[in-house]
C-alpha positions as protocol buffer text, in pm:
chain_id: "A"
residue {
  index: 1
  type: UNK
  ca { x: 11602 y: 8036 z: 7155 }
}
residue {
  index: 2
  type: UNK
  ca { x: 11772 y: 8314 z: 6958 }
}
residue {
  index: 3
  type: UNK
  ca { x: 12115 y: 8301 z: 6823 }
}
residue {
  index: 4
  type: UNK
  ca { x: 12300 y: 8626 z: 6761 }
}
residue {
  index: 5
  type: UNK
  ca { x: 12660 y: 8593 z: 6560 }
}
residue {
  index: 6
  type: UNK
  ca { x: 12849 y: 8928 z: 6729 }
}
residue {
  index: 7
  type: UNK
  ca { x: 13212 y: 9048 z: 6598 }
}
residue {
  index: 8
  type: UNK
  ca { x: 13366 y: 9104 z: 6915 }
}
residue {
  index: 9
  type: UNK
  ca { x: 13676 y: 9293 z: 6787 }
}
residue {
  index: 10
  type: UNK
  ca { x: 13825 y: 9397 z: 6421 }
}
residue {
  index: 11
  type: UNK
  ca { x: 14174 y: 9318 z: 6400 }
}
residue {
  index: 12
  type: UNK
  ca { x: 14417 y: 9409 z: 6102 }
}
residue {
  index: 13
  type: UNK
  ca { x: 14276 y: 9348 z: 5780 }
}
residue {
  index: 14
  type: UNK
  ca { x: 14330 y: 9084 z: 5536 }
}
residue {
  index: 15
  type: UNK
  ca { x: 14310 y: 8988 z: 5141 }
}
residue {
  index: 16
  type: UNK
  ca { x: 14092 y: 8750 z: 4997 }
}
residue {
  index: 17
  type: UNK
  ca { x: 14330 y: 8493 z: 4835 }
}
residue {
  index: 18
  type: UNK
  ca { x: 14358 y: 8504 z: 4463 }
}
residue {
  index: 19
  type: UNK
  ca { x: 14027 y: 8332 z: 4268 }
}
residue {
  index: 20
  type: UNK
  ca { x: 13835 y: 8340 z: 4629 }
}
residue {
  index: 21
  type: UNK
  ca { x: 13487 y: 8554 z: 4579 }
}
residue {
  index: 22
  type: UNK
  ca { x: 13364 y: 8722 z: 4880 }
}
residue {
  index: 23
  type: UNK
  ca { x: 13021 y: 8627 z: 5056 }
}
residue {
  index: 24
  type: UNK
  ca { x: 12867 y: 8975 z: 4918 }
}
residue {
  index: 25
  type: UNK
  ca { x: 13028 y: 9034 z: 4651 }
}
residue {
  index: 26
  type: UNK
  ca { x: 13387 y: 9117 z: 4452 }
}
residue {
  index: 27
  type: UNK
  ca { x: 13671 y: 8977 z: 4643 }
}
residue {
  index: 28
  type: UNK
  ca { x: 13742 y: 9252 z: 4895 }
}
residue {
  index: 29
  type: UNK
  ca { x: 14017 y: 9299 z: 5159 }
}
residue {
  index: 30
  type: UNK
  ca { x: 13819 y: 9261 z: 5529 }
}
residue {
  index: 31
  type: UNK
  ca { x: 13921 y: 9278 z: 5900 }
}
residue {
  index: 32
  type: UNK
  ca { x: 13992 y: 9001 z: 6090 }
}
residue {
  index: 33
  type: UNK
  ca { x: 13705 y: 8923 z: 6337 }
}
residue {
  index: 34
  type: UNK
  ca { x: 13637 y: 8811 z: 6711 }
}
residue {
  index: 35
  type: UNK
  ca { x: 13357 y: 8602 z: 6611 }
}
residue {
  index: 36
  type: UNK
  ca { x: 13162 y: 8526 z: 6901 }
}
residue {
  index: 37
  type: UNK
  ca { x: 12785 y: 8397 z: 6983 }
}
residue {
  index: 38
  type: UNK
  ca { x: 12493 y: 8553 z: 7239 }
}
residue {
  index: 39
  type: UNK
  ca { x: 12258 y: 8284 z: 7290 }
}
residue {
  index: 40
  type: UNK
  ca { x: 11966 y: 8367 z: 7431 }
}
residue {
  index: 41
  type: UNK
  ca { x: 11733 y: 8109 z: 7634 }
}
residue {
  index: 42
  type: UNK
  ca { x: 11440 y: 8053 z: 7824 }
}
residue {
  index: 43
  type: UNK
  ca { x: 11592 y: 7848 z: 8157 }
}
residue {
  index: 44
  type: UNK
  ca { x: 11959 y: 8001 z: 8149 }
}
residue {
  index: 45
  type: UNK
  ca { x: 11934 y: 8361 z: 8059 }
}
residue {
  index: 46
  type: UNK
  ca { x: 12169 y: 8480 z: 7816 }
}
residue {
  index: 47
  type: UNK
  ca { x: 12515 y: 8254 z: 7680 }
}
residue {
  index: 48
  type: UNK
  ca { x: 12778 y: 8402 z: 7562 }
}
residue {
  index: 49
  type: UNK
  ca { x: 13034 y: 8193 z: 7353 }
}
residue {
  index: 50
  type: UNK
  ca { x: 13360 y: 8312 z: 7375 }
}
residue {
  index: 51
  type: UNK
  ca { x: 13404 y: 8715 z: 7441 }
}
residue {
  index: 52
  type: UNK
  ca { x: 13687 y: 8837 z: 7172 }
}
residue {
  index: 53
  type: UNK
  ca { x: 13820 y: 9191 z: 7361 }
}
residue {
  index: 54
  type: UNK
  ca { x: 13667 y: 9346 z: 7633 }
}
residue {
  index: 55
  type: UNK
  ca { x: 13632 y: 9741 z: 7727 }
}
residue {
  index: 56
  type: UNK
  ca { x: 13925 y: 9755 z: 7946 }
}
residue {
  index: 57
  type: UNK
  ca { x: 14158 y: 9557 z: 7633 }
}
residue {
  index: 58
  type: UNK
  ca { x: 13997 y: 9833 z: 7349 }
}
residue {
  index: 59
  type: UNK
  ca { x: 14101 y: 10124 z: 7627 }
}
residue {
  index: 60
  type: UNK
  ca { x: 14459 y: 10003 z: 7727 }
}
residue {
  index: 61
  type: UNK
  ca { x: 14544 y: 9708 z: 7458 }
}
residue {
  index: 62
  type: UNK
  ca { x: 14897 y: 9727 z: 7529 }
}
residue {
  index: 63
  type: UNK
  ca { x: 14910 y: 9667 z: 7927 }
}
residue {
  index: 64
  type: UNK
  ca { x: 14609 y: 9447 z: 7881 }
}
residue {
  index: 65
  type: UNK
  ca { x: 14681 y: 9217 z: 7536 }
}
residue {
  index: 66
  type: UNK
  ca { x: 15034 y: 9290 z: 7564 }
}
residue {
  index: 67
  type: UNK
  ca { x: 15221 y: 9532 z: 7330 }
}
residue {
  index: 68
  type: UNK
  ca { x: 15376 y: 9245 z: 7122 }
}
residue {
  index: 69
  type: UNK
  ca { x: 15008 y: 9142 z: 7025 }
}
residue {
  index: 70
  type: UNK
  ca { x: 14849 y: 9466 z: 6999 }
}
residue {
  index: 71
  type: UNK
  ca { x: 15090 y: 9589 z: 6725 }
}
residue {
  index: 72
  type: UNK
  ca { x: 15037 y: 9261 z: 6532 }
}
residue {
  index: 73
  type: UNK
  ca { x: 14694 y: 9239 z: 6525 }
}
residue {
  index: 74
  type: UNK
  ca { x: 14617 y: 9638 z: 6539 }
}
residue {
  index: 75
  type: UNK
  ca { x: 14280 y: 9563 z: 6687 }
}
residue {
  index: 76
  type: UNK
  ca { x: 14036 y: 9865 z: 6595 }
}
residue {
  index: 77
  type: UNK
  ca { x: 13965 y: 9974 z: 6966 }
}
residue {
  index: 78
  type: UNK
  ca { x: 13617 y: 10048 z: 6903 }
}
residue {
  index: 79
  type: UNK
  ca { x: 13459 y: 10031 z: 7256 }
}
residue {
  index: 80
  type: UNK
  ca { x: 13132 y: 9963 z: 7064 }
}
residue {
  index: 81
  type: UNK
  ca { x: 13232 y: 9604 z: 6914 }
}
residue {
  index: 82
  type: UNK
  ca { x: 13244 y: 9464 z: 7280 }
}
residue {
  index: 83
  type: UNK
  ca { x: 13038 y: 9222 z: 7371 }
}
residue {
  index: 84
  type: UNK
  ca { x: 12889 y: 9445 z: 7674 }
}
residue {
  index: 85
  type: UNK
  ca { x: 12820 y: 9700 z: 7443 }
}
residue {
  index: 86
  type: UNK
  ca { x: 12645 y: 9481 z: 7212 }
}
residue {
  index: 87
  type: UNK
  ca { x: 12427 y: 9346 z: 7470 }
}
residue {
  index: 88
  type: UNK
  ca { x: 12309 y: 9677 z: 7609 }
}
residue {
  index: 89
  type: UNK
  ca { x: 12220 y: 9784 z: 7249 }
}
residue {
  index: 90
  type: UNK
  ca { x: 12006 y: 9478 z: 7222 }
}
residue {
  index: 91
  type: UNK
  ca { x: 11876 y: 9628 z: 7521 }
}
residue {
  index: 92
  type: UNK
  ca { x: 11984 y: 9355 z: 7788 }
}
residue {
  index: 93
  type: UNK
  ca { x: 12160 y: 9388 z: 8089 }
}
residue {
  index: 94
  type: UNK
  ca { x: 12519 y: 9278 z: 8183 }
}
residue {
  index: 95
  type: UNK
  ca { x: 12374 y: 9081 z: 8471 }
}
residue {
  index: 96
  type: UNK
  ca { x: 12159 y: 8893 z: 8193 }
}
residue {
  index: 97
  type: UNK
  ca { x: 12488 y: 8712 z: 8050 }
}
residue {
  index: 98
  type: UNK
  ca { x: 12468 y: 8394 z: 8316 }
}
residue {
  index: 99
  type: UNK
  ca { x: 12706 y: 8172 z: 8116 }
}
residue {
  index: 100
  type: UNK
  ca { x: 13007 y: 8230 z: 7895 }
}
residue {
  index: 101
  type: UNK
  ca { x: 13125 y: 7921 z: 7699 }
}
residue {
  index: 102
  type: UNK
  ca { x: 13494 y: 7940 z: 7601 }
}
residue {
  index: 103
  type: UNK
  ca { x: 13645 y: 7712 z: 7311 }
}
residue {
  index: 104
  type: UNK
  ca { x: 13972 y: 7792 z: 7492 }
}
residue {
  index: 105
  type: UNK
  ca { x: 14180 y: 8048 z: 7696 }
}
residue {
  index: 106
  type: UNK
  ca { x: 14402 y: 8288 z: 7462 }
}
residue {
  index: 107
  type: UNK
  ca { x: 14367 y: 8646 z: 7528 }
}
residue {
  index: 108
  type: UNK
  ca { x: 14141 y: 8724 z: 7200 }
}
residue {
  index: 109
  type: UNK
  ca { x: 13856 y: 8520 z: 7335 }
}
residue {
  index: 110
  type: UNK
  ca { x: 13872 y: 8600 z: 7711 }
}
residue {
  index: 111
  type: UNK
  ca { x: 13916 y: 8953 z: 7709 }
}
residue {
  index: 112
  type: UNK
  ca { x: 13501 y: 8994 z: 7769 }
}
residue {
  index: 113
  type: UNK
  ca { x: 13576 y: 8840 z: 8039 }
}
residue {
  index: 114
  type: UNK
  ca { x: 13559 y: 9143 z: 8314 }
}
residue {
  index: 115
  type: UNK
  ca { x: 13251 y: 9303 z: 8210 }
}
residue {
  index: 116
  type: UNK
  ca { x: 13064 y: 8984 z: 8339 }
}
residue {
  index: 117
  type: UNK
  ca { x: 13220 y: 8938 z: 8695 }
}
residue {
  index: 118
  type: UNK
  ca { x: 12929 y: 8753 z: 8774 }
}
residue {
  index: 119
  type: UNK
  ca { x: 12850 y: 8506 z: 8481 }
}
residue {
  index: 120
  type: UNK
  ca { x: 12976 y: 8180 z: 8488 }
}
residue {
  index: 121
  type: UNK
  ca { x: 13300 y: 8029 z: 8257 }
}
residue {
  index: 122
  type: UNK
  ca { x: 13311 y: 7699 z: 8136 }
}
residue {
  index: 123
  type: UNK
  ca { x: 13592 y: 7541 z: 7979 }
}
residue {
  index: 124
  type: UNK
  ca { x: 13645 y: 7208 z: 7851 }
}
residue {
  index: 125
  type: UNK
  ca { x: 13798 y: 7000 z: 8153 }
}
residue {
  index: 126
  type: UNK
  ca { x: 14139 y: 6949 z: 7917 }
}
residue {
  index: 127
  type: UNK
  ca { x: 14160 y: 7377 z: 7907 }
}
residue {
  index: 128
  type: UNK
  ca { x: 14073 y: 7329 z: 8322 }
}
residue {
  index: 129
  type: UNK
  ca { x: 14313 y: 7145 z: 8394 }
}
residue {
  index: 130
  type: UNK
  ca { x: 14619 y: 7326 z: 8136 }
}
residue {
  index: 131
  type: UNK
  ca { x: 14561 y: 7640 z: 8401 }
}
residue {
  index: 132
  type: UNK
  ca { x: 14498 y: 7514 z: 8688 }
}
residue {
  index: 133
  type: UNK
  ca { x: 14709 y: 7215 z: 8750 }
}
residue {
  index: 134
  type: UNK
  ca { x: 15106 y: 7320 z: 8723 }
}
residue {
  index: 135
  type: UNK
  ca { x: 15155 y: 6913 z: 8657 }
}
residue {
  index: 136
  type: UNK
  ca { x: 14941 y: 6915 z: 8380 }
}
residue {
  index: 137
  type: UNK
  ca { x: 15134 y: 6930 z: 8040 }
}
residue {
  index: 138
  type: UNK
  ca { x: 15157 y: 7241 z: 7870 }
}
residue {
  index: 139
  type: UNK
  ca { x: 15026 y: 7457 z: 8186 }
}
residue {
  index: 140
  type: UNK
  ca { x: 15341 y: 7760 z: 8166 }
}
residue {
  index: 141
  type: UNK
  ca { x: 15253 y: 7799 z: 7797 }
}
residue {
  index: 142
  type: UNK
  ca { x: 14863 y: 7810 z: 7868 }
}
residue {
  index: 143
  type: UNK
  ca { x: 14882 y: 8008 z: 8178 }
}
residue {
  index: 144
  type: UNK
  ca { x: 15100 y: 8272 z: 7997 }
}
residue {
  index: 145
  type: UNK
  ca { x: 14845 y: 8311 z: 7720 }
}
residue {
  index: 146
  type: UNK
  ca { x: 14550 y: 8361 z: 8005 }
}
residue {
  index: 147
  type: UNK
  ca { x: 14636 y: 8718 z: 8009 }
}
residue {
  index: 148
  type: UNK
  ca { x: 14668 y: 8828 z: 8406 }
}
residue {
  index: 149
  type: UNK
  ca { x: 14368 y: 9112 z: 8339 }
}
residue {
  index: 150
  type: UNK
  ca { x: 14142 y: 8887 z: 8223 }
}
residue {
  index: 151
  type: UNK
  ca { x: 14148 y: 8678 z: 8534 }
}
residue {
  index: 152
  type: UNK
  ca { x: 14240 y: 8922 z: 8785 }
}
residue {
  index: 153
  type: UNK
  ca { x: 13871 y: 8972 z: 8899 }
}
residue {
  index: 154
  type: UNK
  ca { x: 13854 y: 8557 z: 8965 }
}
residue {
  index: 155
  type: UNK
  ca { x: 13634 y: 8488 z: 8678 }
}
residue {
  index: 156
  type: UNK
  ca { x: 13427 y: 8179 z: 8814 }
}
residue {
  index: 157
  type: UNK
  ca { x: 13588 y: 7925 z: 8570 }
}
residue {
  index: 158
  type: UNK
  ca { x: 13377 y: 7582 z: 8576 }
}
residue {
  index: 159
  type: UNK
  ca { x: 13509 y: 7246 z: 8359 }
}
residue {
  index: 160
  type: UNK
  ca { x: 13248 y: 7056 z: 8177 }
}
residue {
  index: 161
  type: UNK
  ca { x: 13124 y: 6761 z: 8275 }
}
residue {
  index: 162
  type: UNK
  ca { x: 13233 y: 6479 z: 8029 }
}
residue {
  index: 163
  type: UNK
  ca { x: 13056 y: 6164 z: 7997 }
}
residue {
  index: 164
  type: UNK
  ca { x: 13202 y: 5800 z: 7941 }
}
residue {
  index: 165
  type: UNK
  ca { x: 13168 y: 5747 z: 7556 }
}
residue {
  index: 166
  type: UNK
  ca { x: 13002 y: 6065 z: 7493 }
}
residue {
  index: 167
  type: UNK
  ca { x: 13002 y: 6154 z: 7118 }
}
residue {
  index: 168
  type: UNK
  ca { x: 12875 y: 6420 z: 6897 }
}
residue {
  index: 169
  type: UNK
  ca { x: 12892 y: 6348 z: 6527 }
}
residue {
  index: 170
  type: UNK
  ca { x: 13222 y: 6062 z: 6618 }
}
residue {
  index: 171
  type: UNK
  ca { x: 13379 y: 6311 z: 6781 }
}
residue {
  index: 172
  type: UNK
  ca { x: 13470 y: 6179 z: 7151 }
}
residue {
  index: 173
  type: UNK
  ca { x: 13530 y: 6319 z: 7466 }
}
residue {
  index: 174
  type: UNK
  ca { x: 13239 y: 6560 z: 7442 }
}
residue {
  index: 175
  type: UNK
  ca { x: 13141 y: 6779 z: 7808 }
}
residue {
  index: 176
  type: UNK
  ca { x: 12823 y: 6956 z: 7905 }
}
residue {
  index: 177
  type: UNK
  ca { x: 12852 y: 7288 z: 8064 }
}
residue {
  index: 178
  type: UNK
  ca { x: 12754 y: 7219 z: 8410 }
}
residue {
  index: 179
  type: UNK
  ca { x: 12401 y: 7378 z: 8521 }
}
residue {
  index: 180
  type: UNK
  ca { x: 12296 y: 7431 z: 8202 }
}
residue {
  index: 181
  type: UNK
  ca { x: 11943 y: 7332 z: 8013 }
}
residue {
  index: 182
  type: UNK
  ca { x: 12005 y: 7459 z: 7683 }
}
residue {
  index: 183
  type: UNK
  ca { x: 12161 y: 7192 z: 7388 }
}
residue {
  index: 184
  type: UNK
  ca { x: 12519 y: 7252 z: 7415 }
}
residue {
  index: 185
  type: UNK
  ca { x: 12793 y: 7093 z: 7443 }
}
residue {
  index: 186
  type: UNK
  ca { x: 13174 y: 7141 z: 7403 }
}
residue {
  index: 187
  type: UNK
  ca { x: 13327 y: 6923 z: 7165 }
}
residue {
  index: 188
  type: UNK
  ca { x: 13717 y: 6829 z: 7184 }
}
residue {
  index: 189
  type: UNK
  ca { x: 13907 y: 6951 z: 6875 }
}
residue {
  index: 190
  type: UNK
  ca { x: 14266 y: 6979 z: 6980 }
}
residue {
  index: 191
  type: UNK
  ca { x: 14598 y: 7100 z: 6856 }
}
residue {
  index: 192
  type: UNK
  ca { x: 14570 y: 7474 z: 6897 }
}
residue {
  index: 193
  type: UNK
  ca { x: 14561 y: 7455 z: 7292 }
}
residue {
  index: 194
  type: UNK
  ca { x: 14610 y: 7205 z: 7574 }
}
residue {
  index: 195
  type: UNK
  ca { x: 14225 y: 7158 z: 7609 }
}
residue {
  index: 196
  type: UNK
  ca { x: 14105 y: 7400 z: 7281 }
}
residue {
  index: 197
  type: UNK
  ca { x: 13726 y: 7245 z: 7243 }
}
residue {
  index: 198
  type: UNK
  ca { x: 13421 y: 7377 z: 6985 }
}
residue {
  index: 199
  type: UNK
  ca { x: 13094 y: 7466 z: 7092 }
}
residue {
  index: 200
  type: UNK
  ca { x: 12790 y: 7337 z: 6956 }
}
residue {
  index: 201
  type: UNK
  ca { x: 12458 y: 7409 z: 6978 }
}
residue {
  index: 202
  type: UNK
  ca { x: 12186 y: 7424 z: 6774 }
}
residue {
  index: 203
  type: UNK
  ca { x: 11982 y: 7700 z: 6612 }
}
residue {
  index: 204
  type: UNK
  ca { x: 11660 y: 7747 z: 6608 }
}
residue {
  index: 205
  type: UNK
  ca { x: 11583 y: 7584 z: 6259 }
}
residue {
  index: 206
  type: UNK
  ca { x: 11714 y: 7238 z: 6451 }
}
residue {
  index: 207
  type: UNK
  ca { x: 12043 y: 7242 z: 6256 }
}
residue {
  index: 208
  type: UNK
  ca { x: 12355 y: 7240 z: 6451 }
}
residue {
  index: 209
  type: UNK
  ca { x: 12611 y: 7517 z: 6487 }
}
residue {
  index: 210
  type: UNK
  ca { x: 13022 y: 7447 z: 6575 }
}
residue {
  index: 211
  type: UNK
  ca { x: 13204 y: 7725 z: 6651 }
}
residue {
  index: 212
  type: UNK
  ca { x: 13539 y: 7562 z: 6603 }
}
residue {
  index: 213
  type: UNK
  ca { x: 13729 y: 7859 z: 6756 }
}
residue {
  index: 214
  type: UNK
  ca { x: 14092 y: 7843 z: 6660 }
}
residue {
  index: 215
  type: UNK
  ca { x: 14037 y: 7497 z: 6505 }
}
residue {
  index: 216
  type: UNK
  ca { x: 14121 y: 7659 z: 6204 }
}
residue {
  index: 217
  type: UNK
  ca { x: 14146 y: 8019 z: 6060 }
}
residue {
  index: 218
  type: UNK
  ca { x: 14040 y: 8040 z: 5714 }
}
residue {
  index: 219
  type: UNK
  ca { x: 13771 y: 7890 z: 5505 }
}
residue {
  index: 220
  type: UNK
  ca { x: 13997 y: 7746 z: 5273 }
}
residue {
  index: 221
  type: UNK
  ca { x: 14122 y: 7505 z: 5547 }
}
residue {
  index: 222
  type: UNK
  ca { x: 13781 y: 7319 z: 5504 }
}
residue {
  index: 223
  type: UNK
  ca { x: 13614 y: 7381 z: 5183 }
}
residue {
  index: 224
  type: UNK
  ca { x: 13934 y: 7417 z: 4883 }
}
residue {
  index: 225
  type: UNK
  ca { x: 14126 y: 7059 z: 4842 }
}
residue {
  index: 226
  type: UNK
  ca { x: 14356 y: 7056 z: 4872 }
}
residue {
  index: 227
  type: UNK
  ca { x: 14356 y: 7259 z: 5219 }
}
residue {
  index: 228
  type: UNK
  ca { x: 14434 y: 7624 z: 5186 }
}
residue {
  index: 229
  type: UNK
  ca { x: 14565 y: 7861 z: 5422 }
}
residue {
  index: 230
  type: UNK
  ca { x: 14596 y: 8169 z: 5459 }
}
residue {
  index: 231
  type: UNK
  ca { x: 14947 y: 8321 z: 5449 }
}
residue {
  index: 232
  type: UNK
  ca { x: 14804 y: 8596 z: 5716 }
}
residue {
  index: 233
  type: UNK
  ca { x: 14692 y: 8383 z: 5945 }
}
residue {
  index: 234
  type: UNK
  ca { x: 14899 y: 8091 z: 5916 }
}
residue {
  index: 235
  type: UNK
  ca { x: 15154 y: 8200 z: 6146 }
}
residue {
  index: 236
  type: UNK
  ca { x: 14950 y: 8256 z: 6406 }
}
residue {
  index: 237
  type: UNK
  ca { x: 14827 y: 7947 z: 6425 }
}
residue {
  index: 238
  type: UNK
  ca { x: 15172 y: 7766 z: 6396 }
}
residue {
  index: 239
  type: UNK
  ca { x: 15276 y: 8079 z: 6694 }
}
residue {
  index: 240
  type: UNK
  ca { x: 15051 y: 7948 z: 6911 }
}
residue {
  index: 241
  type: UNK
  ca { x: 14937 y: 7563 z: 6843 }
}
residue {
  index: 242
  type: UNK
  ca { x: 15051 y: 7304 z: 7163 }
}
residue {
  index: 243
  type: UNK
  ca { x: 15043 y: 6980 z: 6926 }
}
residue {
  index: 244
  type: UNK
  ca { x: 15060 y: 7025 z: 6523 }
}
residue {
  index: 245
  type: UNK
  ca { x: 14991 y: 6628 z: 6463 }
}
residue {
  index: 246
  type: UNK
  ca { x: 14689 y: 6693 z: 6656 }
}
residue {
  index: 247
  type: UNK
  ca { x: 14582 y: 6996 z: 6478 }
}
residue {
  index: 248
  type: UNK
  ca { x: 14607 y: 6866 z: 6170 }
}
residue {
  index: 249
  type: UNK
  ca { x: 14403 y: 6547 z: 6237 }
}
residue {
  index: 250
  type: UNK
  ca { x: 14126 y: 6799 z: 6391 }
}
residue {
  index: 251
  type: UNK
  ca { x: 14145 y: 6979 z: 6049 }
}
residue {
  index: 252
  type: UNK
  ca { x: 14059 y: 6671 z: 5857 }
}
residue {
  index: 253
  type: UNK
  ca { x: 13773 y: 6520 z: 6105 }
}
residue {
  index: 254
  type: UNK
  ca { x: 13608 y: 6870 z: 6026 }
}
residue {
  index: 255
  type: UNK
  ca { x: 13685 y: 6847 z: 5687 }
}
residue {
  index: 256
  type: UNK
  ca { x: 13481 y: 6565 z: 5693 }
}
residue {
  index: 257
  type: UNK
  ca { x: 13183 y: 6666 z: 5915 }
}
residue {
  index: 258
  type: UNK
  ca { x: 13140 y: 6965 z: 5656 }
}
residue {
  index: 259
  type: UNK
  ca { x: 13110 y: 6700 z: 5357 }
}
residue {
  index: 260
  type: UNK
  ca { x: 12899 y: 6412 z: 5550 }
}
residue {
  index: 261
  type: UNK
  ca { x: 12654 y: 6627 z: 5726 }
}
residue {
  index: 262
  type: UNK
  ca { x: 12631 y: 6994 z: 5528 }
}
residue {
  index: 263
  type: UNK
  ca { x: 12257 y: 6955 z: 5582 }
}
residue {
  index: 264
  type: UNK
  ca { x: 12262 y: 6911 z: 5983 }
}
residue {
  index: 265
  type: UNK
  ca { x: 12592 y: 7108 z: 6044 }
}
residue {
  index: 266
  type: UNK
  ca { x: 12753 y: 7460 z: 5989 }
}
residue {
  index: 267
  type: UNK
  ca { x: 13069 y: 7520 z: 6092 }
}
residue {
  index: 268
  type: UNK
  ca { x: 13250 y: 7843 z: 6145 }
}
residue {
  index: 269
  type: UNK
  ca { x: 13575 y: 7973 z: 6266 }
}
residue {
  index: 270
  type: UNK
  ca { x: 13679 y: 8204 z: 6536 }
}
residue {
  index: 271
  type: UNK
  ca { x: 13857 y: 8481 z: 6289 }
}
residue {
  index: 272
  type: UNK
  ca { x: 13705 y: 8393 z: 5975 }
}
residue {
  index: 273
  type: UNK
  ca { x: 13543 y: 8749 z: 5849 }
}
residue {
  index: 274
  type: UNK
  ca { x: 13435 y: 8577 z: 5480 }
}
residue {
  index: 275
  type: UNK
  ca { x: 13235 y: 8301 z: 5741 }
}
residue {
  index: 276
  type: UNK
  ca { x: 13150 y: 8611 z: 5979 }
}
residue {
  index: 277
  type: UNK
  ca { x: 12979 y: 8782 z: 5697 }
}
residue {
  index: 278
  type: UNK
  ca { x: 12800 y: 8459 z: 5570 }
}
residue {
  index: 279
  type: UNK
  ca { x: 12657 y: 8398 z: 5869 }
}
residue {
  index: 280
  type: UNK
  ca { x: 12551 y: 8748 z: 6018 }
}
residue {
  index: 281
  type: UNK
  ca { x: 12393 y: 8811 z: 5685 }
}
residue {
  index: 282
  type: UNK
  ca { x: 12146 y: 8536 z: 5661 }
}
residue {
  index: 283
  type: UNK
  ca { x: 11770 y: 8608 z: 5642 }
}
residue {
  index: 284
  type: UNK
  ca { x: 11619 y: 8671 z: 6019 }
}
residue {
  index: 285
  type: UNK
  ca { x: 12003 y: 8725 z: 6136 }
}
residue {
  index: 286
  type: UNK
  ca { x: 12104 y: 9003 z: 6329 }
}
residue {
  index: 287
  type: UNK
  ca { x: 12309 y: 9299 z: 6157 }
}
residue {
  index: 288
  type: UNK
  ca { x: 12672 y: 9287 z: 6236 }
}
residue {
  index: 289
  type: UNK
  ca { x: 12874 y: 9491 z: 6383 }
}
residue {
  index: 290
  type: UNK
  ca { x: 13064 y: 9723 z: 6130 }
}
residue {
  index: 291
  type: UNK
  ca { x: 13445 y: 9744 z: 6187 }
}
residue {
  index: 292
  type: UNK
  ca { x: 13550 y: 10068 z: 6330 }
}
């Protein structure tokens, strides 16, 4: 199994906050990224975990992200950061993409979403329900923020399948993708959405990965005590979180998964681009994608 770490979309760039060094170098004012995973496997072809923007949101961003969002995040419409680009320059197919984990269903991971009609979507079964179920709670705010052209095609959305006392780490309430052989597994960590989840799954050194997704936005959230945030990205977390108790309690569990078990577990963020560049760096890693 191979892991590639893909930036999916550059949104508007940020500062490093004061006494923070960058992961190559002198602090240095980056884009915001769609960090996103391609997995590839032996039994289930390739996975893609979450999708950031797709071709039709970097052509038409304000009919398909909304204009509202567009001019706040000023994404850098750079057809060649989507994920469908990035697997044909690997030199894959679209058709290869089988599976597409999502940690939840706002428009900056689920934009991919039409360029792979075909692959499967699974969703943790709390993000399931939140759009599919008008009794569930929260389902007007988490259907609004499923933008219509990323689901107009039908995209063949699949809960996990959650088992009774299931744990990963002491986190409960963990689901398997269904039909899949690979190791992973979608971890509850809630607050930002009605079912927001992390995926895990682990590399090919036998550590573990968690993409924690909007669990948090900024390194600082995890590694400074006390917590820092970023004053960028702050407000789009508060803009958008369903329970803020909830969040904050799923800040502090990974707060302490990153102390206890450093040597098993790496975590990283959706939008992180100081975590982005960490990661796509490493030896035997795949280059990044350079912001447009």
């Amino acid at each position: 199994m191979r892991i590639h770490h893909l930036n999916c979309a550059s949104l508007r760039k940020i500062p490093p906050l004061a006494g923070e060094p960058a992961a190559d170098g002198p602090p240095r004012e980056l884009a915001v990224v769609c960090h996103c995973l391609l997995i590839e496997t032996d039994a289930d072809g390739l996975v893609l975990v979450d999708t950031g923007l797709g071709t039709a949101d970097l052509a038409h961003p304000e009919r398909s992200l909304g204009a509202d969002w567009a001019a706040y995040a000023r994404p850098a419409l750079d057809p060649g950061e989507s994920a469908l680009h990035q697997v044909l320059r690997l030199g894959f197919a679209p058709e290869d993409v089988r599976h597409i984990v999502l940690t939840h269903l706002h428009r900056d991971h689920t934009g991919g979403l039409p360029d792979f009609p075909h692959a499967r979507v699974h969703v943790h079964p709390g993000e399931y329900r939140a759009v599919t179920d008008p009794a569930a709670p929260h389902h007007a705010h988490s259907l609004d923020r499923f933008m219509p052209a990323h689901r107009a095609h039908g995209p063949l959305l699949t809960p996990a399948h959650g088992e009774e006392g299931a744990e990963w780490f002491g986190f409960p309430g963990v689901a398997r993708p269904r039909g899949m052989a690979c190791e992973l597994l979608l971890v509850p960590l809630p607050g930002h959405s009605a079912g927001h989840a992390g995926v895990a799954v682990r590399d090919g050194g036998g550590r573990w990965l968690l993409h924690a997704g909007d669990a948090y936005m900024y390194h600082g959230e995890l590694e400074h005590t006390p917590p820092l945030s970023h004053p960028v990205l702050e407000p789009v977390q508060q803009g958008a979180l369903t329970d803020a108790a909830a969040l904050a309690a799923t800040r502090e569990r990974l707060r302490a998964l990153r102390r206890d078990h450093a040597g098993e577990v790496t975590v990283f963020s959706a939008h992180d681009p100081w975590e982005f560049a960490r990661l796509s760096t490493r030896p035997g890693a795949p280059a990044p994608t350079p912001p447009a």
